[in-house]
Structure formats: structure tokens, C-alpha cells
Coordinates of C-alpha atoms and ligand atoms in Angstrom, one line a residue:
M1095 CA 136.4 -49.7 30.8
P1096 CA 138.2 -50.0 34.5
E1097 CA 136.6 -47.4 37.1
L1098 CA 137.9 -46.2 40.2
P1099 CA 137.2 -49.7 42.3
E1100 CA 138.7 -51.8 39.4
V1101 CA 142.2 -49.6 40.0
E1102 CA 141.8 -49.2 43.6
T1103 CA 141.2 -53.1 44.0
I1104 CA 144.5 -53.6 41.8
V1105 CA 146.7 -50.9 43.5
R1106 CA 146.0 -52.6 46.9
D1107 CA 147.0 -55.6 45.7
L1108 CA 150.3 -54.5 44.1
A1109 CA 150.9 -52.2 47.3
H1110 CA 150.8 -55.8 49.2
L1111 CA 153.0 -57.4 46.6
L1112 CA 155.5 -55.0 45.2
P1113 CA 157.2 -52.2 47.8
G1114 CA 161.1 -53.4 48.1
A1115 CA 160.8 -55.3 44.4
K1116 CA 163.6 -54.0 42.4
I1117 CA 163.3 -53.6 38.5
K1118 CA 166.0 -55.9 36.8
G1119 CA 164.6 -56.2 33.4
V1120 CA 161.9 -54.2 31.2
E1121 CA 160.8 -55.9 27.9
V1122 CA 158.9 -53.4 25.5
V1123 CA 156.6 -55.7 22.9
R1124 CA 154.3 -53.4 22.2
P1125 CA 156.1 -49.9 21.9
D1126 CA 153.2 -47.7 21.0
L1127 CA 151.7 -48.3 24.7
I1128 CA 155.0 -46.2 26.0
E1129 CA 153.6 -42.4 26.0
D1130 CA 156.4 -39.5 25.3
D1131 CA 159.3 -42.0 25.2
T1132 CA 161.3 -44.6 23.4
P1133 CA 161.1 -48.2 24.6
E1134 CA 165.0 -48.1 25.1
G1135 CA 164.7 -44.5 27.0
F1136 CA 161.5 -46.2 29.3
A1137 CA 163.5 -48.6 29.9
R1138 CA 166.6 -46.7 31.0
K1139 CA 164.5 -44.6 33.4
I1140 CA 163.0 -47.3 35.4
R1141 CA 165.6 -50.2 35.0
G1142 CA 167.6 -50.8 38.5
K1143 CA 165.0 -49.0 40.4
K1144 CA 163.2 -50.0 43.5
I1145 CA 159.7 -50.0 43.9
R1146 CA 158.8 -47.6 47.2
S1147 CA 154.8 -47.6 47.0
V1148 CA 152.1 -48.0 44.8
V1149 CA 148.9 -45.8 44.8
R1150 CA 146.3 -44.5 42.9
R1151 CA 145.3 -41.3 41.5
A1152 CA 142.3 -40.7 39.6
K1153 CA 142.3 -44.4 37.5
N1154 CA 146.1 -44.4 37.2
I1155 CA 148.6 -46.7 39.0
V1156 CA 151.2 -44.6 40.6
M1157 CA 154.5 -46.3 41.5
D1158 CA 156.9 -44.1 43.2
L1159 CA 160.3 -45.3 42.3
G1160 CA 162.2 -42.5 44.4
G1161 CA 162.7 -39.6 42.4
E1162 CA 160.6 -40.5 39.7
R1163 CA 157.2 -42.1 39.4
L1164 CA 155.7 -45.1 36.9
L1165 CA 152.8 -44.5 35.7
V1166 CA 150.1 -47.2 34.1
N1167 CA 146.8 -46.0 32.9
L1168 CA 144.8 -49.6 31.9
G1169 CA 142.8 -47.8 28.8
M1170 CA 139.7 -50.2 28.2
T1171 CA 141.3 -53.4 28.5
G1172 CA 144.7 -53.5 30.2
R1173 CA 145.5 -56.0 32.8
L1174 CA 148.6 -55.3 35.3
L1175 CA 149.8 -58.8 36.7
V1176 CA 152.1 -60.1 39.3
A1177 CA 153.4 -63.5 37.9
R1178 CA 156.2 -65.8 38.5
A1179 CA 159.0 -65.7 35.8
G1180 CA 158.4 -68.6 33.3
D1181 CA 154.3 -68.5 34.0
D1182 CA 152.1 -69.0 31.0
E1183 CA 152.5 -66.2 29.0
P1184 CA 149.2 -63.9 28.8
T1185 CA 148.0 -63.0 25.0
H1186 CA 148.5 -59.4 24.0
L1187 CA 151.6 -59.2 26.3
G1188 CA 152.5 -55.4 26.0
V1189 CA 155.3 -54.9 28.5
R1190 CA 157.3 -57.1 31.0
I1191 CA 159.1 -55.7 33.9
G1192 CA 161.1 -58.3 35.2
L1193 CA 161.7 -57.8 39.1
D1194 CA 163.9 -59.5 41.9
R1195 CA 162.9 -63.1 43.4
G1196 CA 161.7 -64.6 40.5
R1197 CA 158.7 -62.1 39.8
E1198 CA 157.5 -60.6 36.6
L1199 CA 155.0 -57.6 36.4
R1200 CA 153.0 -58.3 32.9
Y1201 CA 151.1 -55.6 31.2
H1202 CA 148.7 -56.8 28.6
D1203 CA 146.2 -55.1 26.8
V1204 CA 143.7 -56.6 23.8
R1205 CA 142.9 -53.2 22.3
R1206 CA 146.1 -51.1 23.5
F1207 CA 144.4 -48.1 24.4
G1208 CA 146.5 -48.2 27.8
R1209 CA 149.4 -46.2 28.4
L1210 CA 152.8 -46.6 30.5
W1211 CA 155.0 -43.4 31.0
T1212 CA 157.3 -41.9 33.3
V1213 CA 157.2 -38.5 35.4
T1214 CA 159.8 -36.7 37.4
E1215 CA 158.9 -35.8 40.8
A1216 CA 157.9 -32.1 39.6
Q1217 CA 155.9 -33.0 36.4
W1218 CA 154.0 -35.8 39.4
Q1219 CA 153.2 -32.7 41.7
A1220 CA 152.2 -30.4 38.4
W1221 CA 149.7 -32.9 36.9
D1222 CA 148.4 -34.2 40.2
G1223 CA 147.4 -30.6 40.6
Q1224 CA 145.3 -30.5 37.6
L1225 CA 143.3 -33.6 38.2
G1226 CA 139.6 -33.1 39.7
V1227 CA 138.6 -34.4 43.1
E1228 CA 138.8 -37.5 44.6
P1229 CA 135.5 -39.0 45.5
L1230 CA 136.6 -41.1 48.6
S1231 CA 138.7 -38.0 50.0
D1232 CA 137.2 -35.4 52.7
A1233 CA 137.1 -32.9 49.5
F1234 CA 134.6 -34.4 48.1
S1235 CA 132.2 -32.7 50.7
A1236 CA 128.8 -31.8 50.3
D1237 CA 129.4 -27.9 50.5
W1238 CA 132.0 -28.6 47.6
L1239 CA 129.3 -30.3 45.6
V1240 CA 126.9 -27.3 46.5
Q1241 CA 129.7 -24.9 45.2
A1242 CA 130.8 -26.8 42.4
A1243 CA 127.8 -27.9 40.9
G1244 CA 125.6 -25.0 41.7
R1245 CA 127.4 -23.7 38.9
S1246 CA 126.8 -25.6 35.9
K1247 CA 123.7 -26.8 33.9
V1248 CA 125.1 -29.9 32.7
A1249 CA 122.8 -33.4 33.6
I1250 CA 123.9 -34.4 36.9
K1251 CA 125.0 -37.4 35.6
V1252 CA 127.4 -36.1 32.8
W1253 CA 128.6 -33.7 35.4
L1254 CA 129.8 -36.4 37.9
M1255 CA 131.2 -38.1 34.9
D1256 CA 133.4 -35.4 34.2
Q1257 CA 137.0 -36.1 35.1
A1258 CA 138.3 -32.8 35.1
R1259 CA 136.0 -32.2 38.4
V1260 CA 135.6 -35.7 40.0
V1261 CA 138.0 -38.4 39.0
G1262 CA 137.3 -42.4 38.5
V1263 CA 133.5 -42.0 38.1
G1264 CA 132.6 -43.6 35.0
N1265 CA 129.5 -44.9 33.3
I1266 CA 128.7 -47.6 35.9
Y1267 CA 129.0 -46.3 39.2
A1268 CA 127.5 -42.6 38.0
S1269 CA 124.1 -44.5 37.1
E1270 CA 124.7 -46.4 40.2
A1271 CA 125.1 -43.7 42.3
L1272 CA 122.6 -41.6 41.1
F1273 CA 119.8 -44.4 42.0
R1274 CA 121.2 -44.8 45.2
A1275 CA 120.6 -41.0 45.6
R1276 CA 116.9 -41.1 44.3
V1277 CA 118.2 -38.3 42.0
D1278 CA 117.1 -38.4 38.0
P1279 CA 120.2 -38.5 36.1
R1280 CA 119.0 -36.0 33.5
R1281 CA 118.5 -32.9 36.1
P1282 CA 120.8 -30.0 35.5
A1283 CA 123.2 -30.0 38.4
N1284 CA 122.3 -26.8 39.5
S1285 CA 118.8 -27.8 39.7
L1286 CA 120.1 -29.9 42.9
T1287 CA 119.3 -28.8 46.1
P1288 CA 121.9 -29.0 48.9
D1289 CA 119.9 -32.2 50.5
E1290 CA 119.8 -33.7 47.2
L1291 CA 123.6 -32.7 46.4
A1292 CA 124.5 -34.7 49.7
R1293 CA 122.6 -37.4 49.0
V1294 CA 124.4 -37.9 45.7
R1295 CA 128.0 -37.6 47.6
D1296 CA 126.7 -40.4 49.9
G1297 CA 125.4 -42.5 46.6
V1298 CA 129.2 -41.9 45.2
Q1299 CA 130.7 -42.9 48.0
A1300 CA 128.7 -45.9 49.2
V1301 CA 128.7 -47.6 45.8
L1302 CA 132.4 -46.9 45.2
R1303 CA 132.8 -48.3 48.6
E1304 CA 130.8 -51.5 47.9
A1305 CA 132.6 -52.1 44.8
I1306 CA 136.0 -52.1 46.2
D1307 CA 134.7 -54.3 48.7
H1308 CA 133.6 -56.9 46.1
R1309 CA 136.8 -56.4 44.1
G1310 CA 135.6 -54.4 41.7
T1311 CA 133.2 -54.9 38.3
T1312 CA 133.9 -57.4 35.9
F1313 CA 131.9 -57.8 32.7
L1314 CA 134.7 -58.8 30.1
D1315 CA 138.2 -57.5 30.4
Y1316 CA 138.6 -56.5 34.1
R1317 CA 140.7 -58.7 36.2
D1318 CA 142.7 -57.9 39.3
A1319 CA 146.2 -57.9 40.0
R1320 CA 146.2 -62.0 40.3
G1321 CA 144.0 -62.6 37.3
E1322 CA 141.0 -62.9 39.0
E1323 CA 137.3 -61.5 38.1
G1324 CA 135.7 -58.8 40.5
A1325 CA 132.6 -59.9 41.8
F1326 CA 130.4 -56.7 41.9
A1327 CA 128.6 -56.9 38.6
A1328 CA 125.7 -59.3 40.5
R1329 CA 125.2 -56.3 42.8
L1330 CA 124.3 -53.5 40.4
K1331 CA 121.0 -52.5 40.9
V1332 CA 120.6 -50.0 37.5
Y1333 CA 123.4 -50.6 35.4
D1334 CA 123.0 -52.9 32.3
R1335 CA 119.5 -53.9 33.6
E1336 CA 117.3 -52.2 31.0
G1337 CA 113.6 -53.5 31.4
Q1338 CA 114.7 -55.3 34.3
P1339 CA 112.5 -54.8 37.7
C1340 CA 113.9 -52.0 39.8
P1341 CA 114.8 -53.2 42.8
G1342 CA 113.2 -50.3 44.9
C1343 CA 109.9 -50.3 43.2
K1344 CA 107.4 -52.0 40.8
G1345 CA 108.5 -50.1 38.0
H1346 CA 111.4 -51.1 35.3
V1347 CA 114.9 -49.9 35.0
E1348 CA 114.8 -47.8 31.9
R1349 CA 117.9 -46.7 29.7
I1350 CA 118.4 -43.6 27.8
V1351 CA 121.2 -42.0 26.0
Q1352 CA 123.3 -39.0 27.6
G1353 CA 126.6 -37.6 26.3
G1354 CA 126.6 -40.6 24.2
R1355 CA 126.4 -43.2 26.8
S1356 CA 123.8 -45.3 28.5
T1357 CA 122.3 -44.2 31.3
F1358 CA 120.1 -46.7 33.2
F1359 CA 117.7 -45.4 36.2
C1360 CA 114.3 -45.6 37.2
P1361 CA 112.0 -43.1 36.6
S1362 CA 109.6 -44.0 39.7
C1363 CA 112.3 -43.8 41.9
Q1364 CA 114.3 -41.1 40.9
H1365 CA 113.3 -37.6 40.5
Ligands
ZN794 ZN1 112.2 -48.0 40.9

């Protein structure tokens, strides 16, 4: 499932490719991918609009169409690609958005947990205000963590993955961040000292930035806006490495289950 670095990689590509492009045509192949609208209603709202900018908020791709925003959430297996009209069709094409200068924006999704939808500026402002803190922003400070985590008995790894608190940190990067912070993922959030929470903040930011530099983590499905895989999987230190040597000591990486998800960690390095 794409997390923050994967969506950020796609957004940075699209931010180079799309601003100024005009939406000429819309073809909805899979109507269930369009949230809160009919395919015709969705097409009517975006056709003829110019894409002004592309940004990321949480794990959503947000295109400013001037008065309206087009949002894309990739779900588990969604891909958003810029292609030339007439290029080979991807399998599982869900939505095709025709652009000027012979280009197309194609959304395809094998499992179809992704979605596309539009919001007005007022809806956008309200929704944006409800989402959790961006982990690469200044708001995600050690002080904020002390305040917010200090009130919770939830295990720190589960706490970090709660999108109502911090956005975009999923299972892979939560495990990796806590390894870098040398903090045991099972500890209640409110048991961490301010120094440990500062290390958690640093670990989260370091692993996200490094993953963005390597264009994200591909296990199976994730591709960037050009259809290429990310290169960060080879640099993961604990995630999906159960039984393998810990990169920090002579011990081995262990796997446990927290909140129904696998957590990977080193019991010797993380306390
Ligand atoms: Zn270790």
C-alpha cells in the first residue's frame, strides 16, 4: 500500500508534468472508482478545467482546478500515470483523463480500493482541517509529540499509524522509524520520555525523506507517475526482514502482530 513517500514521489512527478494542462475529455471505465458522483457528473465538473497545481495532503493527490479540486487516493494498488494518447493501454484501466498536447492521465487499479473525487474550495478547507499532522512539516515537532502522545496508552507504533493524529505513516515506515529511534514499538506512547519522542520524530522524518530520495518502496504494485518502481525496498532495515541479521547488532529481526499488522523490530536495539 502506498504510504507518504510513494504518494509524494508521484506528486513531485505530476507537479512537473501537469500544471497548465487542460482537461479535454474524461472516460470513466470503472464507475465504482468515482466517489460521491456519477461518471457523468464527475466528468462535467472537471472537463474544460486547467490543472493549476498538484500537491499532496496525507496520502491523497490533490489537483487544483481553480475553484474545484480533483483528489485521487491510490488505495492499495492504484497507479496514476501520464502517457501519450495511443500508448499501450494498461490493464485494469479505471479512468482516463484526456489532456491537451496529446497526453493522458490514466488511473488504473487492480483491486479497486482507490478513488477519485472532486471537492469545492470550502469542502477542501474543512476536510484539510480535520486531517492529522503532516510528519514532514514543522507542526510535527518534539513538543507536539510530547503533548499528543503523552495522553495515550496506545502502543507507540500503533499510535504513529493513526491517520487522525499523523498522516501518511503506514506499516512500513512506522517499523523503520522506530528502529532508527531505538524505541520498542510495543511501549505505550505515554511511557516515552521527551528525549525518546524527539528520537521518534527524527526517525520518522529521516526515513520518510530517505524513502522519497529513493522514489519510494515497491514490493509489488507501487509505480511512480512514469511507471517506474521505487528503489527504497533494498534499504529497509527491519521491515519484512524477520529472522535476518539486525543491521545494528548481532541479533535478529523479530516479527510481532500489533493491531492486526506485522511489526518488525530488533529486541536488542530497541528498548
Ligand atoms: Zn539489533
